[in-house]
PDB file of C-alpha atoms in Angstrom:
ATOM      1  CA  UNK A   1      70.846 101.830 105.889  1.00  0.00           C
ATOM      2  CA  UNK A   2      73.764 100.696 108.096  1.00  0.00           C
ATOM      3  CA  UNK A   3      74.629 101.953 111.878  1.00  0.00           C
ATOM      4  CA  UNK A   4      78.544 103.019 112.224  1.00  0.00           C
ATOM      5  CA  UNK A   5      79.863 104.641 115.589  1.00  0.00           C
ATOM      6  CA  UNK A   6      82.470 107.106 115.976  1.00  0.00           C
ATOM      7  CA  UNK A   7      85.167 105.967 118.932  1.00  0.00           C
ATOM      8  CA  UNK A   8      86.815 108.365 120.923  1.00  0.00           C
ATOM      9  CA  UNK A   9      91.172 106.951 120.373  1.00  0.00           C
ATOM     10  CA  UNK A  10      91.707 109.419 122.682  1.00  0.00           C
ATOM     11  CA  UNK A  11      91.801 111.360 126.174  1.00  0.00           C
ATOM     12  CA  UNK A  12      92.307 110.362 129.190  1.00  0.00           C
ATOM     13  CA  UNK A  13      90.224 107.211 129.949  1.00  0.00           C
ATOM     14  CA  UNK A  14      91.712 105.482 126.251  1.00  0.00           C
ATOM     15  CA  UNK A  15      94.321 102.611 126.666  1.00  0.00           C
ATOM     16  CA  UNK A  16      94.244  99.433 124.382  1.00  0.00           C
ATOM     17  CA  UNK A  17      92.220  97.655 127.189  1.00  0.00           C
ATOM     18  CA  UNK A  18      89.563 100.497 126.368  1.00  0.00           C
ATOM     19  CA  UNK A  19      89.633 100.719 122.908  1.00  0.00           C
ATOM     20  CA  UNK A  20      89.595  97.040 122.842  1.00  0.00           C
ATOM     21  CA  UNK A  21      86.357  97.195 124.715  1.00  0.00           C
ATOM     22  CA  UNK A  22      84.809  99.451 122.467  1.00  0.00           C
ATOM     23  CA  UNK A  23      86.060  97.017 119.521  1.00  0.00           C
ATOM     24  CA  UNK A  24      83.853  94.257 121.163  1.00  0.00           C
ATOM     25  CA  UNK A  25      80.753  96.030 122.593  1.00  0.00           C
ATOM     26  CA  UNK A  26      80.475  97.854 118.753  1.00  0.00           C
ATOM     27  CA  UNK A  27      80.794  94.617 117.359  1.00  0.00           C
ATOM     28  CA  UNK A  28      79.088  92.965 119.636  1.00  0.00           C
ATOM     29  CA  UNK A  29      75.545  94.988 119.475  1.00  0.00           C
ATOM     30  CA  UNK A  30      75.664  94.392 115.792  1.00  0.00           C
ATOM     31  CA  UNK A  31      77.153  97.498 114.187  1.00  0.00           C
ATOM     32  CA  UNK A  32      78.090  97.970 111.154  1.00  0.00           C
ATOM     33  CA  UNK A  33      81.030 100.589 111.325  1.00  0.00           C
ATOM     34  CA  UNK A  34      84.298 101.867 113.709  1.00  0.00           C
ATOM     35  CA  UNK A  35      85.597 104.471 113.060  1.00  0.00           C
ATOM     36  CA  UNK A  36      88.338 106.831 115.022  1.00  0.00           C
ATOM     37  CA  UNK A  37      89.747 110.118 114.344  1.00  0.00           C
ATOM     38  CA  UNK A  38      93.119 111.510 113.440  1.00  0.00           C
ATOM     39  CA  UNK A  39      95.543 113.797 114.975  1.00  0.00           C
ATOM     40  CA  UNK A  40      99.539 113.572 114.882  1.00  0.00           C
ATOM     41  CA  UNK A  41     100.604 116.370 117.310  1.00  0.00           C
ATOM     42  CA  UNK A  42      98.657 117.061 120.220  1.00  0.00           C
ATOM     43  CA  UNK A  43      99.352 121.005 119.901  1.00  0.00           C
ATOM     44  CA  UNK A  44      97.144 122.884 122.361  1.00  0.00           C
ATOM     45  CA  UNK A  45      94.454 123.600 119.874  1.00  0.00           C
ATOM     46  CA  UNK A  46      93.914 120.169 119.401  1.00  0.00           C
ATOM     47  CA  UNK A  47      94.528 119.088 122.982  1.00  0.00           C
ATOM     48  CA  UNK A  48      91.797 121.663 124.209  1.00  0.00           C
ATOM     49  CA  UNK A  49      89.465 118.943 122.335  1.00  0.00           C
ATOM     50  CA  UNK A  50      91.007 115.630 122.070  1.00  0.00           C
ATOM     51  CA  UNK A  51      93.681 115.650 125.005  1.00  0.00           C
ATOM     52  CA  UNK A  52      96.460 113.137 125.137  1.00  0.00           C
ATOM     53  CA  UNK A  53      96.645 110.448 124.686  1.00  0.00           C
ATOM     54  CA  UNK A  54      96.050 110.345 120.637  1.00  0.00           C
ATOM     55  CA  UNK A  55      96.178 107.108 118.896  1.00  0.00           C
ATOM     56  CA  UNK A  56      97.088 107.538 115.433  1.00  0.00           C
ATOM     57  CA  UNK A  57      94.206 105.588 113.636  1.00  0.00           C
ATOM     58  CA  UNK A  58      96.016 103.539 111.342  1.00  0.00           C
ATOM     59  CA  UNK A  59      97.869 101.949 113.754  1.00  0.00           C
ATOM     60  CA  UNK A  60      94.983 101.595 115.832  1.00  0.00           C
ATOM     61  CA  UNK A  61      92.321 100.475 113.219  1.00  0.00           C
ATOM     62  CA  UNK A  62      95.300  97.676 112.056  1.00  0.00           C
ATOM     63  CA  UNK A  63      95.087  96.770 115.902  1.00  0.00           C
ATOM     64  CA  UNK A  64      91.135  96.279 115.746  1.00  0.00           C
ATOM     65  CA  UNK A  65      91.318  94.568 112.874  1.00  0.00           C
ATOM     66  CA  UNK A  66      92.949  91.701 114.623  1.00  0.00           C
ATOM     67  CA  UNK A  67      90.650  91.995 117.605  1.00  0.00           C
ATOM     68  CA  UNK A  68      87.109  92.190 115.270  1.00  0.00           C
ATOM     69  CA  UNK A  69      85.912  89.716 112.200  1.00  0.00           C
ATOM     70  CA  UNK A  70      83.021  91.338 110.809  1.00  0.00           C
ATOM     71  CA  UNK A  71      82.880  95.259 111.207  1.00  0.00           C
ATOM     72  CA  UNK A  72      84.027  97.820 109.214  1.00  0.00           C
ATOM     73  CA  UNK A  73      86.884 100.362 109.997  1.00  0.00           C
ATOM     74  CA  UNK A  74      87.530 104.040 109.312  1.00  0.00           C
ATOM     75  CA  UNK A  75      88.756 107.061 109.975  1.00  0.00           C
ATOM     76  CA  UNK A  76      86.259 110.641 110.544  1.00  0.00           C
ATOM     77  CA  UNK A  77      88.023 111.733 109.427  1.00  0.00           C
ATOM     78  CA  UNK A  78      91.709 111.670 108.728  1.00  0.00           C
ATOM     79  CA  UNK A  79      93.504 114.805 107.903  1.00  0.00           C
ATOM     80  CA  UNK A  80      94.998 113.999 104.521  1.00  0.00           C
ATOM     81  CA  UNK A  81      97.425 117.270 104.731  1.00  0.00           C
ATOM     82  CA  UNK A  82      99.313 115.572 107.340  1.00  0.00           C
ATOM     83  CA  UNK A  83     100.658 112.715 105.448  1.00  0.00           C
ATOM     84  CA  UNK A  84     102.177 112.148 102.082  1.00  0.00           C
ATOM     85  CA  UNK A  85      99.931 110.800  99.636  1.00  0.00           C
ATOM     86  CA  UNK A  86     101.713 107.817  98.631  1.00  0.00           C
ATOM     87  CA  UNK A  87     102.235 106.600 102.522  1.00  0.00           C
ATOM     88  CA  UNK A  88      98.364 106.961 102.558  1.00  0.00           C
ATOM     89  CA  UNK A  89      97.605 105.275  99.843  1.00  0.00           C
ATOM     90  CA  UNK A  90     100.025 102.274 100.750  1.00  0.00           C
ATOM     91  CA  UNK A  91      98.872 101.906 104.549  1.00  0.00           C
ATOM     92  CA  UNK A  92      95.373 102.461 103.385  1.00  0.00           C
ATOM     93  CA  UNK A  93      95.671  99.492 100.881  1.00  0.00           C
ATOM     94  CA  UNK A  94      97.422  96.881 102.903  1.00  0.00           C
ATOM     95  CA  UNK A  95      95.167  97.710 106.394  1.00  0.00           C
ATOM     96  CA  UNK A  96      92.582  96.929 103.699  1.00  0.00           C
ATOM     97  CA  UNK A  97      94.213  93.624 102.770  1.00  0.00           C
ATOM     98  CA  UNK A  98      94.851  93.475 106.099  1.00  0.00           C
ATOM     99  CA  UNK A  99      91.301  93.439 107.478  1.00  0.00           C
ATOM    100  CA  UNK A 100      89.775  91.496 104.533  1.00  0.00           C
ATOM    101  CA  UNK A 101      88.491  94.391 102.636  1.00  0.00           C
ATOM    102  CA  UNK A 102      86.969  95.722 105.403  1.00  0.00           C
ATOM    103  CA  UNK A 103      88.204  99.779 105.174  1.00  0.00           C
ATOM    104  CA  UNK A 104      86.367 102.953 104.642  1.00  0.00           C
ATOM    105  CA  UNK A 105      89.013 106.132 104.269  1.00  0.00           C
ATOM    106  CA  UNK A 106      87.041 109.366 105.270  1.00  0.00           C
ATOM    107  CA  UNK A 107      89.186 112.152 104.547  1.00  0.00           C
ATOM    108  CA  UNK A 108      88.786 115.813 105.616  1.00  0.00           C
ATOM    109  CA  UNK A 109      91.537 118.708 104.936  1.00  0.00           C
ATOM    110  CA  UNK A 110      91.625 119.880 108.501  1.00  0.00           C
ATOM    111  CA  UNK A 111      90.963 122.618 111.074  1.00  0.00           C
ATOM    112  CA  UNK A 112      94.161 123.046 113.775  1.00  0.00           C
ATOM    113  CA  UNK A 113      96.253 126.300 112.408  1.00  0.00           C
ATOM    114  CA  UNK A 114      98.916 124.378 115.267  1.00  0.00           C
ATOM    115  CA  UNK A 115      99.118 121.331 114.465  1.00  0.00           C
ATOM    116  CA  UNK A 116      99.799 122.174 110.791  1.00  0.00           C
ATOM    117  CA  UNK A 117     102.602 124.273 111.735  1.00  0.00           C
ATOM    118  CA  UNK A 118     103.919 121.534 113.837  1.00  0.00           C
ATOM    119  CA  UNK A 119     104.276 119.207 110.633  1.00  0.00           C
ATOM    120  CA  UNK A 120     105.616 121.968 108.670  1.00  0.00           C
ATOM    121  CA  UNK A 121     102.676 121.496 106.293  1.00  0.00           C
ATOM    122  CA  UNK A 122     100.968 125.049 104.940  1.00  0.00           C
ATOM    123  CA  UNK A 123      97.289 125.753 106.741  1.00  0.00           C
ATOM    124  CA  UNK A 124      96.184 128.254 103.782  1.00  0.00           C
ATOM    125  CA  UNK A 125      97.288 125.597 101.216  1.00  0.00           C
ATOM    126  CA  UNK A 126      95.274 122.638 103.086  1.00  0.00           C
ATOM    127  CA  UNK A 127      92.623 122.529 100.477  1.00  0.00           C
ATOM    128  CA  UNK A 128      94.551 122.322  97.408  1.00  0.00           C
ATOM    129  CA  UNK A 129      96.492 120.114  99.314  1.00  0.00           C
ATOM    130  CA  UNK A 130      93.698 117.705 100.123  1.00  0.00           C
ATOM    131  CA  UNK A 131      92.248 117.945  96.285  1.00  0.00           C
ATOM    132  CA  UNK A 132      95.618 116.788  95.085  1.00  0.00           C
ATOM    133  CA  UNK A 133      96.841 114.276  97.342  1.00  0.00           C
ATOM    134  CA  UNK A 134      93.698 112.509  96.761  1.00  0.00           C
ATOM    135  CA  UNK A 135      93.975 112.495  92.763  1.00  0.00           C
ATOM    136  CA  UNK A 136      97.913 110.726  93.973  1.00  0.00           C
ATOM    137  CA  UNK A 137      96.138 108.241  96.280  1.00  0.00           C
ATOM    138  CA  UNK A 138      93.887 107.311  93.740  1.00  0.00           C
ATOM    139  CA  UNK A 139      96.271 107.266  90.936  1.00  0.00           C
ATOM    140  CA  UNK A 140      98.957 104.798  93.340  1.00  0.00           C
ATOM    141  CA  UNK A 141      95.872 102.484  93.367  1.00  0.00           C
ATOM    142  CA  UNK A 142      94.942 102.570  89.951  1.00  0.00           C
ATOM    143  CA  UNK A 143      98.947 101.376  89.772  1.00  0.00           C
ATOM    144  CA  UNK A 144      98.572  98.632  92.556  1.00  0.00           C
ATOM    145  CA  UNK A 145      97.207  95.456  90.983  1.00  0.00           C
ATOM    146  CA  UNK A 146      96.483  94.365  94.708  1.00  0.00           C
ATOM    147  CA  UNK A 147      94.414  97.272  95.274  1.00  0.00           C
ATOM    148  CA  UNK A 148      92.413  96.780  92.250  1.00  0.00           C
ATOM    149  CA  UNK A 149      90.751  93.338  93.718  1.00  0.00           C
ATOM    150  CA  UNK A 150      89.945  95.496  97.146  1.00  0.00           C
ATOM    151  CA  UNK A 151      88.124  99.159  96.309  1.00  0.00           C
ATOM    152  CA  UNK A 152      88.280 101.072  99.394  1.00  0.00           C
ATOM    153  CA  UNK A 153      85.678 103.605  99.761  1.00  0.00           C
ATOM    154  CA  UNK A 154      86.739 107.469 100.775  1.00  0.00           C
ATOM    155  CA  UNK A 155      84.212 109.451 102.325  1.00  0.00           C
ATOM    156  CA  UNK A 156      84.788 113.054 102.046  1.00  0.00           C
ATOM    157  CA  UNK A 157      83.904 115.144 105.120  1.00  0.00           C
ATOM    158  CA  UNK A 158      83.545 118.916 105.830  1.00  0.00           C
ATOM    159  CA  UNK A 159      80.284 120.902 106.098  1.00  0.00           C
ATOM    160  CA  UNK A 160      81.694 123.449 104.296  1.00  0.00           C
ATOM    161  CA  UNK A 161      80.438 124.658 100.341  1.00  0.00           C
ATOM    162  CA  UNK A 162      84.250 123.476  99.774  1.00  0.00           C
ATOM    163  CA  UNK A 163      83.588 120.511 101.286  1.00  0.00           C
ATOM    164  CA  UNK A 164      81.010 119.312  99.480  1.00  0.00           C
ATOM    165  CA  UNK A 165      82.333 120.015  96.235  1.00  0.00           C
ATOM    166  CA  UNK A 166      85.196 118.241  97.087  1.00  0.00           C
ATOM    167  CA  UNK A 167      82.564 114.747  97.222  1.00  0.00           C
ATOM    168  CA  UNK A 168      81.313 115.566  93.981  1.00  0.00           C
ATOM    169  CA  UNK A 169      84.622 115.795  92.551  1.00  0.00           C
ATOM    170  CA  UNK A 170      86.718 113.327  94.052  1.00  0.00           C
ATOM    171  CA  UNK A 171      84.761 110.991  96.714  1.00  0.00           C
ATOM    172  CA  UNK A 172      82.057 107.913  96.356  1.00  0.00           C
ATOM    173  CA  UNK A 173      80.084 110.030  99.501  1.00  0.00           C
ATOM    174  CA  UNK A 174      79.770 112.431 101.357  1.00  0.00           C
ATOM    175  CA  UNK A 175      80.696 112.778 105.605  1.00  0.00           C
ATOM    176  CA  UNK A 176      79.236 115.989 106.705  1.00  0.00           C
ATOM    177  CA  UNK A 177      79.651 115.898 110.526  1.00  0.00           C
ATOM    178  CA  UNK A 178      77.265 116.740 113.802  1.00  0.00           C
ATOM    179  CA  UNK A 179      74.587 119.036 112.641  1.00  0.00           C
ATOM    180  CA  UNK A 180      70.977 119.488 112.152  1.00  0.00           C
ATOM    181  CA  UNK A 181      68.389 117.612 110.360  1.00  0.00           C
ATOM    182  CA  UNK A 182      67.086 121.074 108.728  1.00  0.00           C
ATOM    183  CA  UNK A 183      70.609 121.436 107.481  1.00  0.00           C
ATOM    184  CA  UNK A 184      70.896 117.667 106.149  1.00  0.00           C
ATOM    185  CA  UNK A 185      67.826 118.061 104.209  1.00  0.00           C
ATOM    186  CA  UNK A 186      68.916 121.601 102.982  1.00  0.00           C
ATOM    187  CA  UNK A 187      72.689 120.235 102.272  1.00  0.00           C
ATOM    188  CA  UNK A 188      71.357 116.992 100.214  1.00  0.00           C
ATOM    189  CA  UNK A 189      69.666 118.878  97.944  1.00  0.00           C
ATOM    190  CA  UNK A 190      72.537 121.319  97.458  1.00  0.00           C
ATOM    191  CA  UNK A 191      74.867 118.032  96.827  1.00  0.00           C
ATOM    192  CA  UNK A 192      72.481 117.234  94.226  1.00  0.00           C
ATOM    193  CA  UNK A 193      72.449 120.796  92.646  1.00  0.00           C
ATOM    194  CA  UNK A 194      76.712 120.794  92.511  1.00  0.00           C
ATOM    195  CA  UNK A 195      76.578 117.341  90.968  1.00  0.00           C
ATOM    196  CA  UNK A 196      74.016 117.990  88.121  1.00  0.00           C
ATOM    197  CA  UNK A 197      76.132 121.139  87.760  1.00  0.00           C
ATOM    198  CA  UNK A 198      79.624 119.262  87.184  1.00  0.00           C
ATOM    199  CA  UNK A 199      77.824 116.523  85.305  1.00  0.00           C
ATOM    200  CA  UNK A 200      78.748 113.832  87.969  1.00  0.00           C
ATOM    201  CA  UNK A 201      77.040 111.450  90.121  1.00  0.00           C
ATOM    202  CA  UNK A 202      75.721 112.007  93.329  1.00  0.00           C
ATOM    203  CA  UNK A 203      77.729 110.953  96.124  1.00  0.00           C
ATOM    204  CA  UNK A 204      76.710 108.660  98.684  1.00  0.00           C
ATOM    205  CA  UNK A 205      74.996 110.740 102.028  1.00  0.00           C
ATOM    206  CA  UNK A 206      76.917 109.146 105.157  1.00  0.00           C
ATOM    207  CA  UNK A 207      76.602 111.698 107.945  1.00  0.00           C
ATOM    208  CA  UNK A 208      78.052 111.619 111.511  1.00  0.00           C
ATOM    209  CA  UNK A 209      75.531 113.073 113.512  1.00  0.00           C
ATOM    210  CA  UNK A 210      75.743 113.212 117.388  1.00  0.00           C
ATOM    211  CA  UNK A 211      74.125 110.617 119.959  1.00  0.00           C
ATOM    212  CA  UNK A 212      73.373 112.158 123.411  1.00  0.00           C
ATOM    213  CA  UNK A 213      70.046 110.178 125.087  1.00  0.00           C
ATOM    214  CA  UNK A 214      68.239 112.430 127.100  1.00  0.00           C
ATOM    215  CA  UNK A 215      64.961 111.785 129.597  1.00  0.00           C
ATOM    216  CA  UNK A 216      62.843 114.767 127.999  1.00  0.00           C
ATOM    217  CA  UNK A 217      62.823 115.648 124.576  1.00  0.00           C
ATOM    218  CA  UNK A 218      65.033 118.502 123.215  1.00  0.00           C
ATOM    219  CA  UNK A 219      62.196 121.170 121.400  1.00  0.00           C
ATOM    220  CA  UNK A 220      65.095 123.542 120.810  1.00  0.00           C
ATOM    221  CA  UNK A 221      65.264 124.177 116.727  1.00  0.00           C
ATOM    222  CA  UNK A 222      68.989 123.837 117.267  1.00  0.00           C
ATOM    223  CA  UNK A 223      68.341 120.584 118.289  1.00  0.00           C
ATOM    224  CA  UNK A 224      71.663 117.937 116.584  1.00  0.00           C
ATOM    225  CA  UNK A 225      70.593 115.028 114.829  1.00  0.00           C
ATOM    226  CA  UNK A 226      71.077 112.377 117.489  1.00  0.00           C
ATOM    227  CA  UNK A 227      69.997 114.267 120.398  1.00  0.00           C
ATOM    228  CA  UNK A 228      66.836 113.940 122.356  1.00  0.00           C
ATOM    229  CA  UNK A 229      65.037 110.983 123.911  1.00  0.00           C
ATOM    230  CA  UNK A 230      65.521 107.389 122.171  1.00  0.00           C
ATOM    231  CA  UNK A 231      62.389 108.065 120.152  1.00  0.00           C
ATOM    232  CA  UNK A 232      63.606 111.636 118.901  1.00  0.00           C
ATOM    233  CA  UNK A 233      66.586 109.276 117.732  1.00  0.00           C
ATOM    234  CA  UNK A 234      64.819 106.777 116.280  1.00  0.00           C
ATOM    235  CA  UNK A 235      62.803 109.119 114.553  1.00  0.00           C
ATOM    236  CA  UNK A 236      66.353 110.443 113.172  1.00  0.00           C
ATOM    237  CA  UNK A 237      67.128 107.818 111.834  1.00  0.00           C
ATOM    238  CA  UNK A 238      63.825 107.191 110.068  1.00  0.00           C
ATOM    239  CA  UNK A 239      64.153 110.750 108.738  1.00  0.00           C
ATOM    240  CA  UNK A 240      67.474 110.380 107.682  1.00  0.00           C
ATOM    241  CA  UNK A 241      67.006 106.209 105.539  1.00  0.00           C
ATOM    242  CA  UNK A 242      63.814 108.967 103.674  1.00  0.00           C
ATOM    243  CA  UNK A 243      66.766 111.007 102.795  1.00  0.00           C
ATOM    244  CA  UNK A 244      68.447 108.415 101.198  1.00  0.00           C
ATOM    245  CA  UNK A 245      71.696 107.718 103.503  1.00  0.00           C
ATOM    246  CA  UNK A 246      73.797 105.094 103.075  1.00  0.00           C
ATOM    247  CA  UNK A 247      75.090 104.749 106.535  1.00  0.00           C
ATOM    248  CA  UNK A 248      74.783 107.157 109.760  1.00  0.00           C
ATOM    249  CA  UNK A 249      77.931 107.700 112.056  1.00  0.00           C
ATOM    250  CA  UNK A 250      76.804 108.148 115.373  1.00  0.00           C
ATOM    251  CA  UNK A 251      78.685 109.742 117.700  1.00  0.00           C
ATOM    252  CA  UNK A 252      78.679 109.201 121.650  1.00  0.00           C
ATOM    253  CA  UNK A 253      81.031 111.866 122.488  1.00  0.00           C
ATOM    254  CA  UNK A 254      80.042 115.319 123.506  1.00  0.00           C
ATOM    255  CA  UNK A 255      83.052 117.192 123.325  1.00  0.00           C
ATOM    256  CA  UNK A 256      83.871 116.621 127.170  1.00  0.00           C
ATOM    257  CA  UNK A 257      87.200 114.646 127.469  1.00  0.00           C
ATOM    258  CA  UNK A 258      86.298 113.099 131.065  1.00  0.00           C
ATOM    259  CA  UNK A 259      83.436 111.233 129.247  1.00  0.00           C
ATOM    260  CA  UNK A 260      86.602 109.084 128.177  1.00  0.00           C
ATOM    261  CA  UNK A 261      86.797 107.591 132.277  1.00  0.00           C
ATOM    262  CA  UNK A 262      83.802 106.160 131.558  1.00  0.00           C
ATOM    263  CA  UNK A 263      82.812 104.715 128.297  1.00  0.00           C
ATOM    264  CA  UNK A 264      79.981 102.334 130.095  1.00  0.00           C
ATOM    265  CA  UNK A 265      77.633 104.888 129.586  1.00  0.00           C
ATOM    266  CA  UNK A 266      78.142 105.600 126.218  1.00  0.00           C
ATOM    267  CA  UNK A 267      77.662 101.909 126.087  1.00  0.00           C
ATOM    268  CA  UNK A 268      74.383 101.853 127.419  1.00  0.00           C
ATOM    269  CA  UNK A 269      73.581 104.266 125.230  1.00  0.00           C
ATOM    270  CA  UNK A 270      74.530 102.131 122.046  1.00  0.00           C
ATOM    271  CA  UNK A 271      72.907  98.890 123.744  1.00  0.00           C
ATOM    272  CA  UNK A 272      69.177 100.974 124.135  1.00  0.00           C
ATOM    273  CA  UNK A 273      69.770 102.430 119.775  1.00  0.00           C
ATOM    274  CA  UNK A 274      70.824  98.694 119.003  1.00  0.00           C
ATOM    275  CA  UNK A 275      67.834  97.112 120.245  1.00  0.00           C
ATOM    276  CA  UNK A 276      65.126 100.294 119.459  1.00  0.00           C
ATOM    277  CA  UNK A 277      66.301 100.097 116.048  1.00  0.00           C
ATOM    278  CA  UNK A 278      66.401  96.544 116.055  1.00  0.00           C
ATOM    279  CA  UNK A 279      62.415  96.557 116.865  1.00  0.00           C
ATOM    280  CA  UNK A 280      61.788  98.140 113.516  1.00  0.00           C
ATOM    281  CA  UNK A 281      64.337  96.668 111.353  1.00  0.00           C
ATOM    282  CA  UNK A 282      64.988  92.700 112.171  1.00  0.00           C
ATOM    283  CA  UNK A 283      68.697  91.692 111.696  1.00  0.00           C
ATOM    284  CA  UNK A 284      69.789  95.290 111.784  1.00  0.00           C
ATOM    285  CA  UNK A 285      72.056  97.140 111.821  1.00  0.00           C
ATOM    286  CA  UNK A 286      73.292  94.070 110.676  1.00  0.00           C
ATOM    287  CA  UNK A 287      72.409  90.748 109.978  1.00  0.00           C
ATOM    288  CA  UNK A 288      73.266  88.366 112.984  1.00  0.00           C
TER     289      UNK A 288
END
């Protein structure tokens, strides 16, 4: 199972120096996966969560690309409403080339009723929207003979039923984000049901589930995946390679923006998961 962590491209403690940082102390501990979110207007209801600045993650992930050799890059998840398919599926491909194959596209259809009206695109019509503009992504790469000697993986996200049928039908896994063990277990076994239903494979399980390191454990039944004391965590991630993931997002913010000013603790946090889980499983996350 491989390690990826969610960075926070925005609010007010990101600049390139920062996200640089990040770049090297992910890379550095031996992670497998970046990945950054999307937004393209700051309306209120996104600013309320992910203030100003935003950095759109193409641009940035092309950026970190230069700056990192070995670990992957993605997006949790980016809107694919937002953008026409074809200018997805061409940045997607060449920040692929770009990076030396090293892209994962996780796609969602979106949440801020604002922001859509801001780009003129319909809110009510965001899932058909998302279904089709990823049948034209994949059919522009289909065209693209340089695609074809780079696949790039999309991981579909949403914890919705919707969601989830959406992976079955048009994704290689699965991104459901921040939630509950409990629900994991319950949603895997759904994900099975809806694939055996529409005679498909089973997508790939590749959760983003929340890291917060406490001193005492957390005994609420409430409890997020990735909260609790380094052992509760470990002890997620156990539970969730039994489950059969692929790879596990983790994600150091906790929905404060200020926690931006100052990343060094999310750092530490990373640094104490890197070498706990390092105990158990030599040369990973990754081998180095």
């Amino acid at each position: 199972m491989q390690i990826g962590i969610n960075v926070p491209n925005f609010g007010p403690g990101t600049d390139p120096g920062t996200l640089r940082s990040w770049a090297q102390t992910v890379e550095g501990l031996g992670f497998d996966l970046l990945m950054v979110s999307d937004h393209v207007a700051v309306t209120p209801d996104v600013a309320e969560q992910y203030p100003a600045p935003f950095y759109e993650p193409f641009t940035t992930l092309a950026w970190l690309a230069g700056i990192t050799s070995r670990v992957r890059l993605g997006t949790t998840v980016l809107i694919v409403p937002y953008r026409h398919p074809l200018l997805i599926a061409r940045m997607a491909a060449n920040l692929n080339q770009l990076s030396g194959g090293r892209l994962v596209l996780g796609v969602a259809s979106g949440w801020a009723r604002q922001e859509f009206e801001a780009l003129g695109v319909p809110f009510q019509q965001r899932g058909k929207l998302t279904d089709d503009h990823l049948r034209a992504v994949r059919s522009a790469w289909e065209d693209d003979e340089d695609y074809r000697s780079g696949r790039i993986p999309i991981w579909v996200g949403g914890n919705s039923d919707a969601g989830l049928r959406r992976a079955v039908r048009l994704g290689e896994a699965w991104h459901p984000l921040r939630s509950t063990l409990p629900w994991l277990r319950e949603a895997a076994d759904r994900m099975k049901a809806v694939a055996d239903e529409q005679g498909r494979p089973v997508p790939a399980l590749t959760p983003r589930i929340a890291l917060r390191l406490t001193e005492s454990p957390i005994t609420d039944p409430g409890r997020l995946a990735g909260e609790g004391t380094i052992d509760q965590v470990i002890d997620d991630l156990r539970q969730l390679r039994l489950l059969g993931a692929d790879t596990v997002v983790l994600d150091p913010f906790n929905g404060d923006p200020r926690e931006t000013c100052h990343p060094k603790t999310a750092w530490r946090a990373l640094a104490t998961v890197a070498a706990c889980w390092d105990q158990e499983h030599p040369h990973s996350p990754t081998e180095h």
